[in-house]
Amino acid sequence: MGFYLAQLLTGLANASSLFLIASGLSIIFGVTRIVNFAHGSFYMLGAYLAYTLVTTLNGGILGYWFSVLVAALIVGGIGLLVELTILRRIYRAPELFQLVATFGVVLIVQDATLAIWGAEDLLGPRAPGLDRAVRLMGEPIPEYDLALIAIGPAVLAAIWLLFHRTRWGILVRAATQDREMVGALGVNQAWLFSAAFVLGSALAGLGGALQIPREAVSLQMDLSIIGEAFVVVVIGGMGSVTGAFVAAVLISVLNAFAILIFPQISIVLPFVVMAVVLIVRPYGLFGRPGSEHGGAEEPEQPLRLLDQKSTMVLLALVAVLGFSPAVVSDFTTILLVDVMVATLFAVSLHFMMGIGGMVSFGHAAYFGVGAYAAAMAVKLLGWGMLPAMALGPIAAALAAIFFGWFCVRLSGVYLAMLTMAAAQILWGVTFQWQDVTGGDDGILGVWPAKWAASDRVFFYVAFILCLGGIWVLRRVAHSPFGYTLRGIRDSRIRAEAIGVDTRFHQWMGFTLAGTLAGMAGAVFVFSKGSVFPDALSIGHSIDGLIMVLLGGIHALGGPVYGAMAMVLIEDWVSRLDYWRFIFGGIILTVVLLAPDGIAGGVRRLGQLVRRDAA
Amino acid sequence: MLEIDGLTARYGRAQILNGVSLTLGRNEVVALLGRNGAGKSTTMKSVMGLVRQTGGSIRHDGWEIRGRASHVICRAGIGYVPEDRRIFGELTVDENLEVGRRPAREGAPHWKTDHLFQLFPNLAERRRNLGKQLSGGEQQMLTIARTLMGNPSLVLLDEPSEGIAPVIVEQMANVISELKREGLSVLISEQNLHFAREVSDRAYIIEKGTMRYEGGFAELDANPDISTKYLAV
């Protein structure tokens, strides 16, 4: 009995720290509608700052808690800086574009932390006065865990009072429902957003700072927590702090007991719980459908077929690409294959997001399934290259049919989160199922058939498959099916009113996008000769998102620009020290200079040049 | 008080306003009439800075407000009551009023909650209820009261009589007369000619984003073909 009590208390202590970070994320999303990937970075900074403060001050009980609070305040200040210098300039950009900016911040903070604190994990001191264990029913329980169990509800109560008993809190809650109206009633939204961002960041910093006696401070803290924090926010209902608390307790306690039965489950458990909750309650436990009155975004321009001149330019570029292996080095040929694979992946994600209106945070799942299916066909079934390559998209299609059926029942950020859950579950399976997938070691030695073994021949295989895939997606975007998808994207209710089966159309759009991502994966695995679980990871899904959003979601050419930029920049900077810092800086520069993505920037540049010429 | 001159606005590629001009004097109640989609709401939203305007000017007491942020426009003394009410459903009546509260302004009446609850007695009983628990008529009262908390000197009322019970419409007419007595200027957008005639001093008629008529109600009633042409459904 005592053992189970101990498990329960461990679960509750974990719940408190998870709640602190998730509550901040939820507040930021509720008010600003920003999906803040940098939230994990704020958490990590809180831990590093608290480590430095506690070890420098070395001031006993008072010094410890003082350091924790100061660390949280400093992180709040950093949050303010990020909001003022970056996010404030791009609130009018297309929805989710801010997400790219926050990812730029993630990269910069990672390298800045590395530069300041070094690569080694730091072991924090125990909390003075709370460094022992008490015995409850014969089991030792760390005192610090008990303190955390008290801190969680105390912070919840403080936030509740702040939100219900102060004018600022009432304004925040009002803005969560209808920010435009709050502005029309005389409230300067910009400062409301800043304040919400500061509070949210400070809570993340507090969560990180309180963590130092419990785990080593490391550079992996940011991305290891962010997935789980999102899950908690989504289960609770985005924007609901109470929901975040309930969800944090639910996840942490379930996890504390589930690992007793099935130790491997802890990687995927939060995502499974989230998937179940979202299927039953599409807006989370305490969430409500978002208001129609969000931002003041410009409606999108209709897609047009290319005019004759542009078509000629495009064909010329494709021809240049087709002849390039004859002139460029083998190294460049391989790089070009990478570009084509990334482009097909990005175009398939753009089809889903830009045409289908379904944002995906887990598109890499289908890329990875395609890659693994092809690799396993070679390794386990002994198939040749072409049949194995054909199996890739088929397997991805099946996975997309299965997960898509659930996902299209939701919309907006909730849909995005369910795609992420699906991807994370698939990643967990791949990672754990050592016998079949090779687990962390991946599958090695998947090389092209003899006739395609030279880099040049394989280039043409990739050329045909990737450009063929892109052509198919473009063709479908301009077909009646594509029109219908865009109609659903713009107004689901009106599409339903004229008799469109919206879910079925989105389901098929989802499946098509997944299938072609799988094709990109199949080409990828033969070009690299191996595949690892990170092909399905959240990180790879985010790469896809960055390519689509950075390229420009409102243009068919956007993902092409985005993928080229991503691969070429990565190829160039990843050889440098602190490449994340540079890459993050490039992302932020593009975001600030071209809030409509590279495609929009190029178009405006073209207009400028033409005006000058005229 | 308010002078709109040659205002144009578009939504995406659709031109909604093609040079709207309108003036409103101090302590005047003016009706802006027109069918659905004629441009009434867009005119009001343009004044409030809620849609992007492409040209023209909007002056309030001689000060150009076109292109300013809506909170600045509100603080200059313009109150906006949106057509679909947009009350905060998860906030109580008291909290909804708190969101609208602004400091007193010179030259405009200073509204306190007590005074507002006299004007809207139904709300007084429901102060602790959530906005979403109110009836349509009560919500309409709340959205006006919330705007008055900002102590405006000019109020934009977007279709106040739409979708509410006749007895509430009567109450609404009394409220508008009270606002005039308090010295406010009011611009009302309406489709209901009868209601507009009851509460306003004169009228404009808008159709396809352009003003088609400006004048008194007597003149309008003397030329029934005007209202048939622009207002009949």
PDB file of C-alpha atoms in Angstrom, chain A residues 331-464:
ATOM      1  CA  PHE A 331      28.443  15.838 -54.157  1.00  0.00           C
ATOM      2  CA  THR A 332      26.083  18.426 -55.619  1.00  0.00           C
ATOM      3  CA  THR A 333      24.057  15.688 -57.299  1.00  0.00           C
ATOM      4  CA  ILE A 334      23.474  14.088 -53.913  1.00  0.00           C
ATOM      5  CA  LEU A 335      22.571  17.459 -52.449  1.00  0.00           C
ATOM      6  CA  LEU A 336      20.073  17.986 -55.270  1.00  0.00           C
ATOM      7  CA  VAL A 337      18.427  14.673 -54.409  1.00  0.00           C
ATOM      8  CA  ASP A 338      18.094  15.923 -50.834  1.00  0.00           C
ATOM      9  CA  VAL A 339      16.497  19.095 -52.145  1.00  0.00           C
ATOM     10  CA  MET A 340      14.010  17.157 -54.273  1.00  0.00           C
ATOM     11  CA  VAL A 341      13.066  14.843 -51.404  1.00  0.00           C
ATOM     12  CA  ALA A 342      12.601  17.782 -49.038  1.00  0.00           C
ATOM     13  CA  THR A 343      10.580  19.617 -51.690  1.00  0.00           C
ATOM     14  CA  LEU A 344       8.173  16.731 -52.237  1.00  0.00           C
ATOM     15  CA  PHE A 345       7.796  16.391 -48.467  1.00  0.00           C
ATOM     16  CA  ALA A 346       7.136  20.130 -48.108  1.00  0.00           C
ATOM     17  CA  VAL A 347       4.746  20.255 -51.074  1.00  0.00           C
ATOM     18  CA  SER A 348       2.750  17.355 -49.646  1.00  0.00           C
ATOM     19  CA  LEU A 349       2.522  19.137 -46.284  1.00  0.00           C
ATOM     20  CA  HIS A 350       1.574  22.341 -48.049  1.00  0.00           C
ATOM     21  CA  PHE A 351      -1.182  20.476 -49.862  1.00  0.00           C
ATOM     22  CA  MET A 352      -2.547  19.410 -46.503  1.00  0.00           C
ATOM     23  CA  MET A 353      -2.169  22.818 -44.816  1.00  0.00           C
ATOM     24  CA  GLY A 354      -2.496  25.390 -47.578  1.00  0.00           C
ATOM     25  CA  ILE A 355      -5.051  23.628 -49.768  1.00  0.00           C
ATOM     26  CA  GLY A 356      -6.715  21.352 -47.234  1.00  0.00           C
ATOM     27  CA  GLY A 357      -6.665  23.824 -44.346  1.00  0.00           C
ATOM     28  CA  MET A 358      -5.446  21.101 -41.987  1.00  0.00           C
ATOM     29  CA  VAL A 359      -2.352  22.119 -40.046  1.00  0.00           C
ATOM     30  CA  SER A 360      -0.164  19.145 -39.256  1.00  0.00           C
ATOM     31  CA  PHE A 361       2.478  18.967 -36.544  1.00  0.00           C
ATOM     32  CA  GLY A 362       3.125  15.323 -37.376  1.00  0.00           C
ATOM     33  CA  HIS A 363       3.559  15.030 -41.127  1.00  0.00           C
ATOM     34  CA  ALA A 364       6.917  13.294 -40.723  1.00  0.00           C
ATOM     35  CA  ALA A 365       4.971  10.222 -39.580  1.00  0.00           C
ATOM     36  CA  TYR A 366       3.999   9.421 -43.172  1.00  0.00           C
ATOM     37  CA  PHE A 367       7.445  10.258 -44.504  1.00  0.00           C
ATOM     38  CA  GLY A 368       8.869   7.878 -41.912  1.00  0.00           C
ATOM     39  CA  VAL A 369       6.335   5.133 -42.545  1.00  0.00           C
ATOM     40  CA  GLY A 370       7.171   5.306 -46.262  1.00  0.00           C
ATOM     41  CA  ALA A 371      10.881   5.139 -45.524  1.00  0.00           C
ATOM     42  CA  TYR A 372      10.563   2.285 -43.032  1.00  0.00           C
ATOM     43  CA  ALA A 373       8.175   0.294 -45.221  1.00  0.00           C
ATOM     44  CA  ALA A 374      10.625   0.462 -48.118  1.00  0.00           C
ATOM     45  CA  ALA A 375      13.565  -0.398 -45.863  1.00  0.00           C
ATOM     46  CA  MET A 376      11.773  -3.334 -44.266  1.00  0.00           C
ATOM     47  CA  ALA A 377      10.658  -4.636 -47.649  1.00  0.00           C
ATOM     48  CA  VAL A 378      14.311  -4.814 -48.620  1.00  0.00           C
ATOM     49  CA  LYS A 379      15.678  -6.139 -45.331  1.00  0.00           C
ATOM     50  CA  LEU A 380      12.935  -8.470 -44.137  1.00  0.00           C
ATOM     51  CA  LEU A 381      11.241  -9.509 -47.373  1.00  0.00           C
ATOM     52  CA  GLY A 382      14.222  -9.288 -49.700  1.00  0.00           C
ATOM     53  CA  TRP A 383      12.352  -7.171 -52.264  1.00  0.00           C
ATOM     54  CA  GLY A 384      14.093  -5.232 -55.024  1.00  0.00           C
ATOM     55  CA  MET A 385      14.353  -1.465 -55.089  1.00  0.00           C
ATOM     56  CA  LEU A 386      11.360  -0.591 -57.260  1.00  0.00           C
ATOM     57  CA  PRO A 387       8.765  -2.806 -55.540  1.00  0.00           C
ATOM     58  CA  ALA A 388      10.112  -1.630 -52.176  1.00  0.00           C
ATOM     59  CA  MET A 389       9.811   1.985 -53.313  1.00  0.00           C
ATOM     60  CA  ALA A 390       6.237   1.303 -54.361  1.00  0.00           C
ATOM     61  CA  LEU A 391       5.435  -0.167 -50.960  1.00  0.00           C
ATOM     62  CA  GLY A 392       6.531   3.058 -49.232  1.00  0.00           C
ATOM     63  CA  PRO A 393       3.678   5.292 -50.392  1.00  0.00           C
ATOM     64  CA  ILE A 394       1.182   2.436 -50.039  1.00  0.00           C
ATOM     65  CA  ALA A 395       2.119   1.902 -46.399  1.00  0.00           C
ATOM     66  CA  ALA A 396       2.039   5.654 -45.792  1.00  0.00           C
ATOM     67  CA  ALA A 397      -1.401   5.816 -47.402  1.00  0.00           C
ATOM     68  CA  LEU A 398      -2.693   3.115 -45.072  1.00  0.00           C
ATOM     69  CA  ALA A 399      -1.297   4.923 -42.039  1.00  0.00           C
ATOM     70  CA  ALA A 400      -2.806   8.200 -43.256  1.00  0.00           C
ATOM     71  CA  ILE A 401      -6.177   6.554 -43.865  1.00  0.00           C
ATOM     72  CA  PHE A 402      -6.142   5.216 -40.322  1.00  0.00           C
ATOM     73  CA  PHE A 403      -4.959   8.311 -38.448  1.00  0.00           C
ATOM     74  CA  GLY A 404      -6.618  10.751 -40.842  1.00  0.00           C
ATOM     75  CA  TRP A 405     -10.025   9.285 -40.009  1.00  0.00           C
ATOM     76  CA  PHE A 406      -9.572  10.514 -36.439  1.00  0.00           C
ATOM     77  CA  CYS A 407      -7.824  13.773 -37.260  1.00  0.00           C
ATOM     78  CA  VAL A 408     -10.406  15.190 -39.673  1.00  0.00           C
ATOM     79  CA  ARG A 409     -12.984  15.076 -36.881  1.00  0.00           C
ATOM     80  CA  LEU A 410     -11.132  18.026 -35.320  1.00  0.00           C
ATOM     81  CA  SER A 411     -10.006  21.382 -36.630  1.00  0.00           C
ATOM     82  CA  GLY A 412      -7.394  24.057 -36.065  1.00  0.00           C
ATOM     83  CA  VAL A 413      -4.736  23.593 -33.437  1.00  0.00           C
ATOM     84  CA  TYR A 414      -6.505  20.571 -32.006  1.00  0.00           C
ATOM     85  CA  LEU A 415      -6.242  18.785 -35.335  1.00  0.00           C
ATOM     86  CA  ALA A 416      -2.581  19.737 -35.475  1.00  0.00           C
ATOM     87  CA  MET A 417      -2.034  18.291 -32.019  1.00  0.00           C
ATOM     88  CA  LEU A 418      -3.755  15.038 -32.898  1.00  0.00           C
ATOM     89  CA  THR A 419      -1.497  14.654 -35.941  1.00  0.00           C
ATOM     90  CA  MET A 420       1.421  15.192 -33.581  1.00  0.00           C
ATOM     91  CA  ALA A 421       0.059  12.544 -31.228  1.00  0.00           C
ATOM     92  CA  ALA A 422      -0.275  10.115 -34.131  1.00  0.00           C
ATOM     93  CA  ALA A 423       3.294  10.807 -35.202  1.00  0.00           C
ATOM     94  CA  GLN A 424       4.595  10.438 -31.679  1.00  0.00           C
ATOM     95  CA  ILE A 425       2.819   7.097 -31.236  1.00  0.00           C
ATOM     96  CA  LEU A 426       4.314   5.820 -34.498  1.00  0.00           C
ATOM     97  CA  TRP A 427       7.706   7.141 -33.428  1.00  0.00           C
ATOM     98  CA  GLY A 428       7.370   5.361 -30.077  1.00  0.00           C
ATOM     99  CA  VAL A 429       6.518   2.085 -31.770  1.00  0.00           C
ATOM    100  CA  THR A 430       9.448   2.403 -34.161  1.00  0.00           C
ATOM    101  CA  PHE A 431      11.792   3.313 -31.357  1.00  0.00           C
ATOM    102  CA  GLN A 432      10.777   0.469 -29.051  1.00  0.00           C
ATOM    103  CA  TRP A 433      10.102  -2.374 -31.465  1.00  0.00           C
ATOM    104  CA  GLN A 434      13.747  -3.388 -31.688  1.00  0.00           C
ATOM    105  CA  ASP A 435      13.212  -6.767 -33.422  1.00  0.00           C
ATOM    106  CA  VAL A 436      11.454  -5.378 -36.465  1.00  0.00           C
ATOM    107  CA  THR A 437      12.561  -1.771 -36.824  1.00  0.00           C
ATOM    108  CA  GLY A 438      15.990  -2.004 -35.264  1.00  0.00           C
ATOM    109  CA  GLY A 439      14.947   0.529 -32.641  1.00  0.00           C
ATOM    110  CA  ASP A 440      17.406   3.329 -32.077  1.00  0.00           C
ATOM    111  CA  ASP A 441      19.951   1.647 -34.380  1.00  0.00           C
ATOM    112  CA  GLY A 442      17.634   2.030 -37.349  1.00  0.00           C
ATOM    113  CA  ILE A 443      17.822  -0.051 -40.509  1.00  0.00           C
ATOM    114  CA  LEU A 444      21.096   0.087 -42.378  1.00  0.00           C
ATOM    115  CA  GLY A 445      22.283  -1.011 -45.799  1.00  0.00           C
ATOM    116  CA  VAL A 446      19.237  -0.152 -47.903  1.00  0.00           C
ATOM    117  CA  TRP A 447      20.990   0.658 -51.142  1.00  0.00           C
ATOM    118  CA  PRO A 448      19.582   1.169 -54.632  1.00  0.00           C
ATOM    119  CA  ALA A 449      19.520  -1.689 -57.151  1.00  0.00           C
ATOM    120  CA  LYS A 450      22.716  -2.273 -59.151  1.00  0.00           C
ATOM    121  CA  TRP A 451      21.441  -0.460 -62.244  1.00  0.00           C
ATOM    122  CA  ALA A 452      20.668   2.626 -60.155  1.00  0.00           C
ATOM    123  CA  ALA A 453      23.745   2.478 -57.977  1.00  0.00           C
ATOM    124  CA  SER A 454      25.529   5.445 -59.532  1.00  0.00           C
ATOM    125  CA  ASP A 455      24.645   8.833 -58.108  1.00  0.00           C
ATOM    126  CA  ARG A 456      23.588  10.080 -61.523  1.00  0.00           C
ATOM    127  CA  VAL A 457      21.193   7.254 -62.292  1.00  0.00           C
ATOM    128  CA  PHE A 458      19.690   7.491 -58.841  1.00  0.00           C
ATOM    129  CA  PHE A 459      19.317  11.213 -59.373  1.00  0.00           C
ATOM    130  CA  TYR A 460      16.986  10.489 -62.290  1.00  0.00           C
ATOM    131  CA  VAL A 461      14.995   7.963 -60.272  1.00  0.00           C
ATOM    132  CA  ALA A 462      14.500  10.633 -57.622  1.00  0.00           C
ATOM    133  CA  PHE A 463      13.883  13.272 -60.308  1.00  0.00           C
ATOM    134  CA  ILE A 464      11.031  11.302 -61.850  1.00  0.00           C
TER     135      ILE A 464
END
